CSV table of C-alpha atoms and ligand atoms in Angstrom, one decimal:
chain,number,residue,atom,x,y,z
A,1,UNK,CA,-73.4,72.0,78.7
A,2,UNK,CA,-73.5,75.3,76.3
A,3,UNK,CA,-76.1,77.0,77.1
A,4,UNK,CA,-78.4,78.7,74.1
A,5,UNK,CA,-78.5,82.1,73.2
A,6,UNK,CA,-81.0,84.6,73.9
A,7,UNK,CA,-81.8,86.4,70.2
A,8,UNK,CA,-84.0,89.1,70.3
A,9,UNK,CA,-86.2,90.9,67.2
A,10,UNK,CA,-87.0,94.3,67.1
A,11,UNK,CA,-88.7,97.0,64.8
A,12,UNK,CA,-91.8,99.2,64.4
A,13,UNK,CA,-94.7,97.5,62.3
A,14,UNK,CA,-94.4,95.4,59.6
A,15,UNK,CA,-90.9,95.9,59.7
A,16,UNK,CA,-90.6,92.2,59.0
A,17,UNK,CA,-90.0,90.6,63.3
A,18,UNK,CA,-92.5,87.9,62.5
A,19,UNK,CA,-90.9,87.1,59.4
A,20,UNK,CA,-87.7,86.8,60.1
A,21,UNK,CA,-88.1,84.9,63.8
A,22,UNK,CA,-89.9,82.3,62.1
A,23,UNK,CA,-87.1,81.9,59.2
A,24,UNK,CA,-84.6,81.9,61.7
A,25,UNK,CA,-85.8,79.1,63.9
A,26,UNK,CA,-86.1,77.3,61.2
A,27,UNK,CA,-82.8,77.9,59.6
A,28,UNK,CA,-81.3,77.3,63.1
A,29,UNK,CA,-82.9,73.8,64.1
A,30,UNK,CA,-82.2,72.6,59.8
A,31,UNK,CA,-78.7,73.1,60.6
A,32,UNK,CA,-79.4,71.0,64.1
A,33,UNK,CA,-79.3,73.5,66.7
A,34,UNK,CA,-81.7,73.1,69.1
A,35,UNK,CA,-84.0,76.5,68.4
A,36,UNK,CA,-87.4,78.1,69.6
A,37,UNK,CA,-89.3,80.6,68.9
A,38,UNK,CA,-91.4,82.8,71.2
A,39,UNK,CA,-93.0,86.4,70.9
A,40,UNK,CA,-94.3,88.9,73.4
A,41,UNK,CA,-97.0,89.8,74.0
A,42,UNK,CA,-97.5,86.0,75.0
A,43,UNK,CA,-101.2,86.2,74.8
A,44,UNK,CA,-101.5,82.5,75.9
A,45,UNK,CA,-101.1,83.2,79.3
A,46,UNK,CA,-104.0,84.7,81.9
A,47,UNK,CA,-102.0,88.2,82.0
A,48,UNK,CA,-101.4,87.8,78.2
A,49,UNK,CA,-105.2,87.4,77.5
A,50,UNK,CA,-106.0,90.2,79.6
A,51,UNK,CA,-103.0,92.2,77.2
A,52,UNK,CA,-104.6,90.7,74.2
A,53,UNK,CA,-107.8,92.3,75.2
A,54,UNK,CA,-106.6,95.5,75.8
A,55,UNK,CA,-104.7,95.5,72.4
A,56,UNK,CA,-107.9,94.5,70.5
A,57,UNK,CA,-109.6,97.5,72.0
A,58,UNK,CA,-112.2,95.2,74.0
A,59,UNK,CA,-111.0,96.6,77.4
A,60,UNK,CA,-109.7,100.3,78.0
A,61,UNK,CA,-107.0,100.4,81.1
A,62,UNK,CA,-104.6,102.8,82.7
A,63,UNK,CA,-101.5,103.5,80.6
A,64,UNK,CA,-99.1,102.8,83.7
A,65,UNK,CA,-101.3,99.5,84.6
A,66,UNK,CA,-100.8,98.0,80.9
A,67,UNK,CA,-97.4,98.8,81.2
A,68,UNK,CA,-96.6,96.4,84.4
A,69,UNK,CA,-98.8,93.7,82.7
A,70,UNK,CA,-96.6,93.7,79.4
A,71,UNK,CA,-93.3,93.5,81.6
A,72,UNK,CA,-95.0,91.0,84.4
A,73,UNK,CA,-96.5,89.5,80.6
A,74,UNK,CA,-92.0,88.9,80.4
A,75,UNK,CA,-91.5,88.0,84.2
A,76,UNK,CA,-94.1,85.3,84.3
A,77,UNK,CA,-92.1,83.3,81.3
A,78,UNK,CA,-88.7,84.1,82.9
A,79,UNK,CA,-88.9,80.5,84.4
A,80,UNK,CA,-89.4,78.6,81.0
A,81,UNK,CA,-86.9,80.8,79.2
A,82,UNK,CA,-84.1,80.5,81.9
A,83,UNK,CA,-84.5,76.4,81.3
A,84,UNK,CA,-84.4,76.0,77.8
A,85,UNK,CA,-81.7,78.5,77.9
A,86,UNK,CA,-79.6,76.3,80.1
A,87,UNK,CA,-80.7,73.2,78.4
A,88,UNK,CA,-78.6,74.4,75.8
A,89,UNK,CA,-81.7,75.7,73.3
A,90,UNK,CA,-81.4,79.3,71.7
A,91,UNK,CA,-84.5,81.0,71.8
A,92,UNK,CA,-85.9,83.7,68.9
A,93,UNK,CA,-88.2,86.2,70.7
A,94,UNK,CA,-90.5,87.8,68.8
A,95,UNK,CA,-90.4,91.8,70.5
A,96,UNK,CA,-89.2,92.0,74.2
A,97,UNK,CA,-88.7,94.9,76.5
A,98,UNK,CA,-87.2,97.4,74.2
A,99,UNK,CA,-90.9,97.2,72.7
A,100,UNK,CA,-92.6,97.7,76.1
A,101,UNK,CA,-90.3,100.6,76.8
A,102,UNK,CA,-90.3,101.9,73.0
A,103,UNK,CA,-94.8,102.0,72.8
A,104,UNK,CA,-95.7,103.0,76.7
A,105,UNK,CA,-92.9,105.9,76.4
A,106,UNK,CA,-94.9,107.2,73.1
A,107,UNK,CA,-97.8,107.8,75.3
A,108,UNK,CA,-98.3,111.7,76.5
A,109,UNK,CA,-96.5,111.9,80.1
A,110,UNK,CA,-93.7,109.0,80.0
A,111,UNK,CA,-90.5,109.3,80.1
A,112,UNK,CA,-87.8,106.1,78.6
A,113,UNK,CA,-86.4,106.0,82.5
A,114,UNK,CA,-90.1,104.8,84.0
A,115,UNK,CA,-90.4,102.7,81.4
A,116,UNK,CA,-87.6,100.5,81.6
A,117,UNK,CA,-87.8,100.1,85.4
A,118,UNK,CA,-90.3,97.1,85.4
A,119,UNK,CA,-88.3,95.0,83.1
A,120,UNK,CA,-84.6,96.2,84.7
A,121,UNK,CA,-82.7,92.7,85.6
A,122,UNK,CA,-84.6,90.5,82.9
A,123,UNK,CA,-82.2,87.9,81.4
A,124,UNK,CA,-80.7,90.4,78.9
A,125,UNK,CA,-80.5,89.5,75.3
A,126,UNK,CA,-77.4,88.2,73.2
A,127,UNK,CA,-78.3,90.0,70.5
A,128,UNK,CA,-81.0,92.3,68.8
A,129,UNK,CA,-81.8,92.6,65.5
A,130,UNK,CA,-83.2,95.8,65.1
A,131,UNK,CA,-85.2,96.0,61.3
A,132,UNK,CA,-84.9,99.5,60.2
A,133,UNK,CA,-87.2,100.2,58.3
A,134,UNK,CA,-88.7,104.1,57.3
A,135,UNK,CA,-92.5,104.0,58.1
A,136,UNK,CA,-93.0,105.2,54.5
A,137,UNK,CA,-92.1,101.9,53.3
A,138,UNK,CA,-94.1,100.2,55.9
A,139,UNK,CA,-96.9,101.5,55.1
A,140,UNK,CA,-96.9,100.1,52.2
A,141,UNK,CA,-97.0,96.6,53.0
A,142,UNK,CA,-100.0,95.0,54.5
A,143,UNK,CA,-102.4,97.4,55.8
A,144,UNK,CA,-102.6,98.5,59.6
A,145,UNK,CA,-105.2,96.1,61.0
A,146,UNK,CA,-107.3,97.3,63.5
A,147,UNK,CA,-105.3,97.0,67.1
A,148,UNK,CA,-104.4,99.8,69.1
A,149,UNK,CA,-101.2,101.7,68.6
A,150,UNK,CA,-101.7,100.9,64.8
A,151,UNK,CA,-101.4,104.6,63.6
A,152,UNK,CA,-98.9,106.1,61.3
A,153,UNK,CA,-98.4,108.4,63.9
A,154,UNK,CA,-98.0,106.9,66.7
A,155,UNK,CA,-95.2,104.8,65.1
A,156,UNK,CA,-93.3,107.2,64.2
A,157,UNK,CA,-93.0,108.1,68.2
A,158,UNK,CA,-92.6,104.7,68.4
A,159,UNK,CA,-89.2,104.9,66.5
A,160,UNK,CA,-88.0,107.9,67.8
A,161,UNK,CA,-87.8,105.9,71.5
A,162,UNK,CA,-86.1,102.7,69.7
A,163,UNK,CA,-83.4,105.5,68.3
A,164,UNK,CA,-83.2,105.9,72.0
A,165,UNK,CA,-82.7,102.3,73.2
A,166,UNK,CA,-79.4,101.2,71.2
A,167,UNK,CA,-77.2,98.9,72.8
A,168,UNK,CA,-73.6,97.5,72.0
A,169,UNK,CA,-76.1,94.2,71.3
A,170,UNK,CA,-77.8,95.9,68.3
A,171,UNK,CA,-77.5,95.0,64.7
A,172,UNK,CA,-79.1,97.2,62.3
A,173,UNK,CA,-80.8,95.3,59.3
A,174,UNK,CA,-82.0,96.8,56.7
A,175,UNK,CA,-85.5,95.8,56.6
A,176,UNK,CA,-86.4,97.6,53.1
A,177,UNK,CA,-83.9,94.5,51.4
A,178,UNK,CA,-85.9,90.9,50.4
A,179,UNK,CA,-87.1,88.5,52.5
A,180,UNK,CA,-84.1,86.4,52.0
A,181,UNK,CA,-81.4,88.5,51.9
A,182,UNK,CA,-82.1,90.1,55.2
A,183,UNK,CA,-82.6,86.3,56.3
A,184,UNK,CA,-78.8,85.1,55.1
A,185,UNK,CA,-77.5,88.3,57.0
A,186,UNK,CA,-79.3,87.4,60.0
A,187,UNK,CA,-78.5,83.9,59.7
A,188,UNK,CA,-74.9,84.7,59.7
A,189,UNK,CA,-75.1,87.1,62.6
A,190,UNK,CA,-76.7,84.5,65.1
A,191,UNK,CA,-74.8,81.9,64.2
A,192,UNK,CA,-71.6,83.9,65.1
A,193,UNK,CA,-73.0,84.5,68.6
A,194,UNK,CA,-74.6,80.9,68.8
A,195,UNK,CA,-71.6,79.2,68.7
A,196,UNK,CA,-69.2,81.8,69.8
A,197,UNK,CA,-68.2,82.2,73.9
A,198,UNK,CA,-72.0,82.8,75.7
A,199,UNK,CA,-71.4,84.7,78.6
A,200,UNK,CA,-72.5,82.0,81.4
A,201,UNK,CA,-74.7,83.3,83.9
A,202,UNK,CA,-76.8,85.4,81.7
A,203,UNK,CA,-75.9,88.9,82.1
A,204,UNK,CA,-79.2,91.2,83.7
A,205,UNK,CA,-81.2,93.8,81.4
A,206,UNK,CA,-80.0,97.5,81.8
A,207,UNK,CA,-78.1,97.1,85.0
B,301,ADP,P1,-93.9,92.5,61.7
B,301,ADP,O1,-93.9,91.3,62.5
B,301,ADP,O2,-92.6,93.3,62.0
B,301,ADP,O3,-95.1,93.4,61.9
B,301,ADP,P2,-94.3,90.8,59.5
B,301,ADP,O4,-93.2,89.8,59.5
B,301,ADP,O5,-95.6,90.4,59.9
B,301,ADP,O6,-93.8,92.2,60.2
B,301,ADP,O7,-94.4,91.4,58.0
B,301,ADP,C1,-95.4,92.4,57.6
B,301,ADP,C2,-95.8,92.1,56.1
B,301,ADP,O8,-94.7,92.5,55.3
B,301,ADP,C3,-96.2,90.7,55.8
B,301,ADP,O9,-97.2,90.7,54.8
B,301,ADP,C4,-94.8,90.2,55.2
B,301,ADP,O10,-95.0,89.1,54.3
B,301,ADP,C5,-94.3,91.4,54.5
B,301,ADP,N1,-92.8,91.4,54.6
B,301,ADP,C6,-92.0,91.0,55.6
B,301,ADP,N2,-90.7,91.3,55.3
B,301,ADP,C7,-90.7,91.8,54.0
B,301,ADP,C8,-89.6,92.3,53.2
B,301,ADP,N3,-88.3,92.2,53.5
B,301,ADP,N4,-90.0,92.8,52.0
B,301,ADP,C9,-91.3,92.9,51.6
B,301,ADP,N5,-92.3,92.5,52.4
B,301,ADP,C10,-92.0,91.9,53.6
B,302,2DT,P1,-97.7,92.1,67.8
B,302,2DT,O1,-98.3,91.0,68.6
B,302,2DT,O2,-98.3,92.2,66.4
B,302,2DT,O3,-96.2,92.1,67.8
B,302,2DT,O4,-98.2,93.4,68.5
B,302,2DT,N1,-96.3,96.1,72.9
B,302,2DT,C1,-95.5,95.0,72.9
B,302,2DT,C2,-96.2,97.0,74.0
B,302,2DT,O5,-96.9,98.0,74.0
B,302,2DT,N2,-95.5,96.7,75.0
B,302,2DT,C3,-94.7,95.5,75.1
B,302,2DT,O6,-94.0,95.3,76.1
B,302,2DT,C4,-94.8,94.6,73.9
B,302,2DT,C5,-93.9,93.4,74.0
B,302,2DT,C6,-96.4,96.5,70.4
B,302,2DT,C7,-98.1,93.7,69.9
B,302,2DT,C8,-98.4,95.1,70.2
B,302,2DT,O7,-98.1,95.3,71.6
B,302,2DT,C9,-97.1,96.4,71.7
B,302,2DT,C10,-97.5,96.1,69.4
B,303,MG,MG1,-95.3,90.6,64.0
């Protein structure tokens, strides 16, 4: 059997991720491909509600410590993904390490290469949409809410390091179009790599 393909969203806040995951699943699985969505942080999990904590500011912890929790966050689901993956069902994943290497790498004192080592050999994605997007505009969508790293500032770090990150799986969207129209060029993209030739076993994150 095919197996599904592993899509990955990407982009500094509001940028549109949630958006355009859910539209995309849902375009997908209308069309009768088997399609699911998940995000990371998974906050459902015992290390996720410990993240989920820390990112609503009701726990302080060590920058490096965080950092193994949001990869071990991706580890811990490896399992599930690897099975619907080879039952044939595409998965849409909300962030994924590029965001784990992208935030902890904005902190004072780390460096992209430390932050990428934890999540090094995760199943590595198909494709990325990256949603470009310049924080001006952001900004002027929903306000920040309340959660740590929500700072004009520090997203701007934030998108120097995914400058950083580009892979020959990237597609740039342009994030400052409507809704829809970034959904139909999405759409289009994933479907290409959906039902084109998946590389069969999964290929392993930056090795
Ligand atoms: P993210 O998950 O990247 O933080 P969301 O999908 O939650 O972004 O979108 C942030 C806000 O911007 C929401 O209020 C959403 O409705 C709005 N939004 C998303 N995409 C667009 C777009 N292309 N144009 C205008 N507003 C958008
Ligand atoms: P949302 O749930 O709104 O996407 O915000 N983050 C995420 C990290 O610092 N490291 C990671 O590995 C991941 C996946 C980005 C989640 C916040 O957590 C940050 C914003
Ligand atoms: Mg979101």
């Amino acid at each position: 059997m095919r197996r599904g393909a592993l899509i990955v969203f990407e982009g500094c806040d509001r940028a549109g991720k949630s958006t355009q995951c859910r539209k995309l699943v849902e375009a997908l699985q209308a069309k009768g491909k088997a399609a699911e969505a998940m995000r990371f942080p998974d906050r459902t999990t015992v290390i996720g509600k410990t993240i989920g904590s820390y990112l609503e500011k009701k726990m302080e912890m060590q920058d490096n410590a965080v950092h193994l929790l949001f990869s071990a966050n991706r580890w811990e689901l490896v399992p599930y993904m690897q099975k619907l993956l080879n039952q044939g069902t595409t998965l849409v994943v909300d962030r994924y390490a590029y965001s784990g290497v992208a935030f902890t790498a904005a902190k004072q004192g780390f460096d992209l290469h430390w932050c990428k080592q934890p999540d090094v050999g995760l199943p590595k994605p198909d494709l990325v949409f990256f949603l470009d997007i310049n924080l001006e505009e952001a900004e002027q969508r929903d306000d920040f809410g309340e959660e740590r790293y929500e700072s004009t500032l520090f997203q701007k770090k934030v998108k120097d390091n995914y400058d950083q990150l580009k892979e020959s799986t990237w597609e740039f969207l342009d994030a400052s179009q409507s809704i829809e129209d970034i959904h139909c060029s999405a759409l289009d993209i994933a479907e290409d790599i959906v039902d084109g030739e998946l590389c069969t076993p999964m290929e392993k994150l930056w090795i």
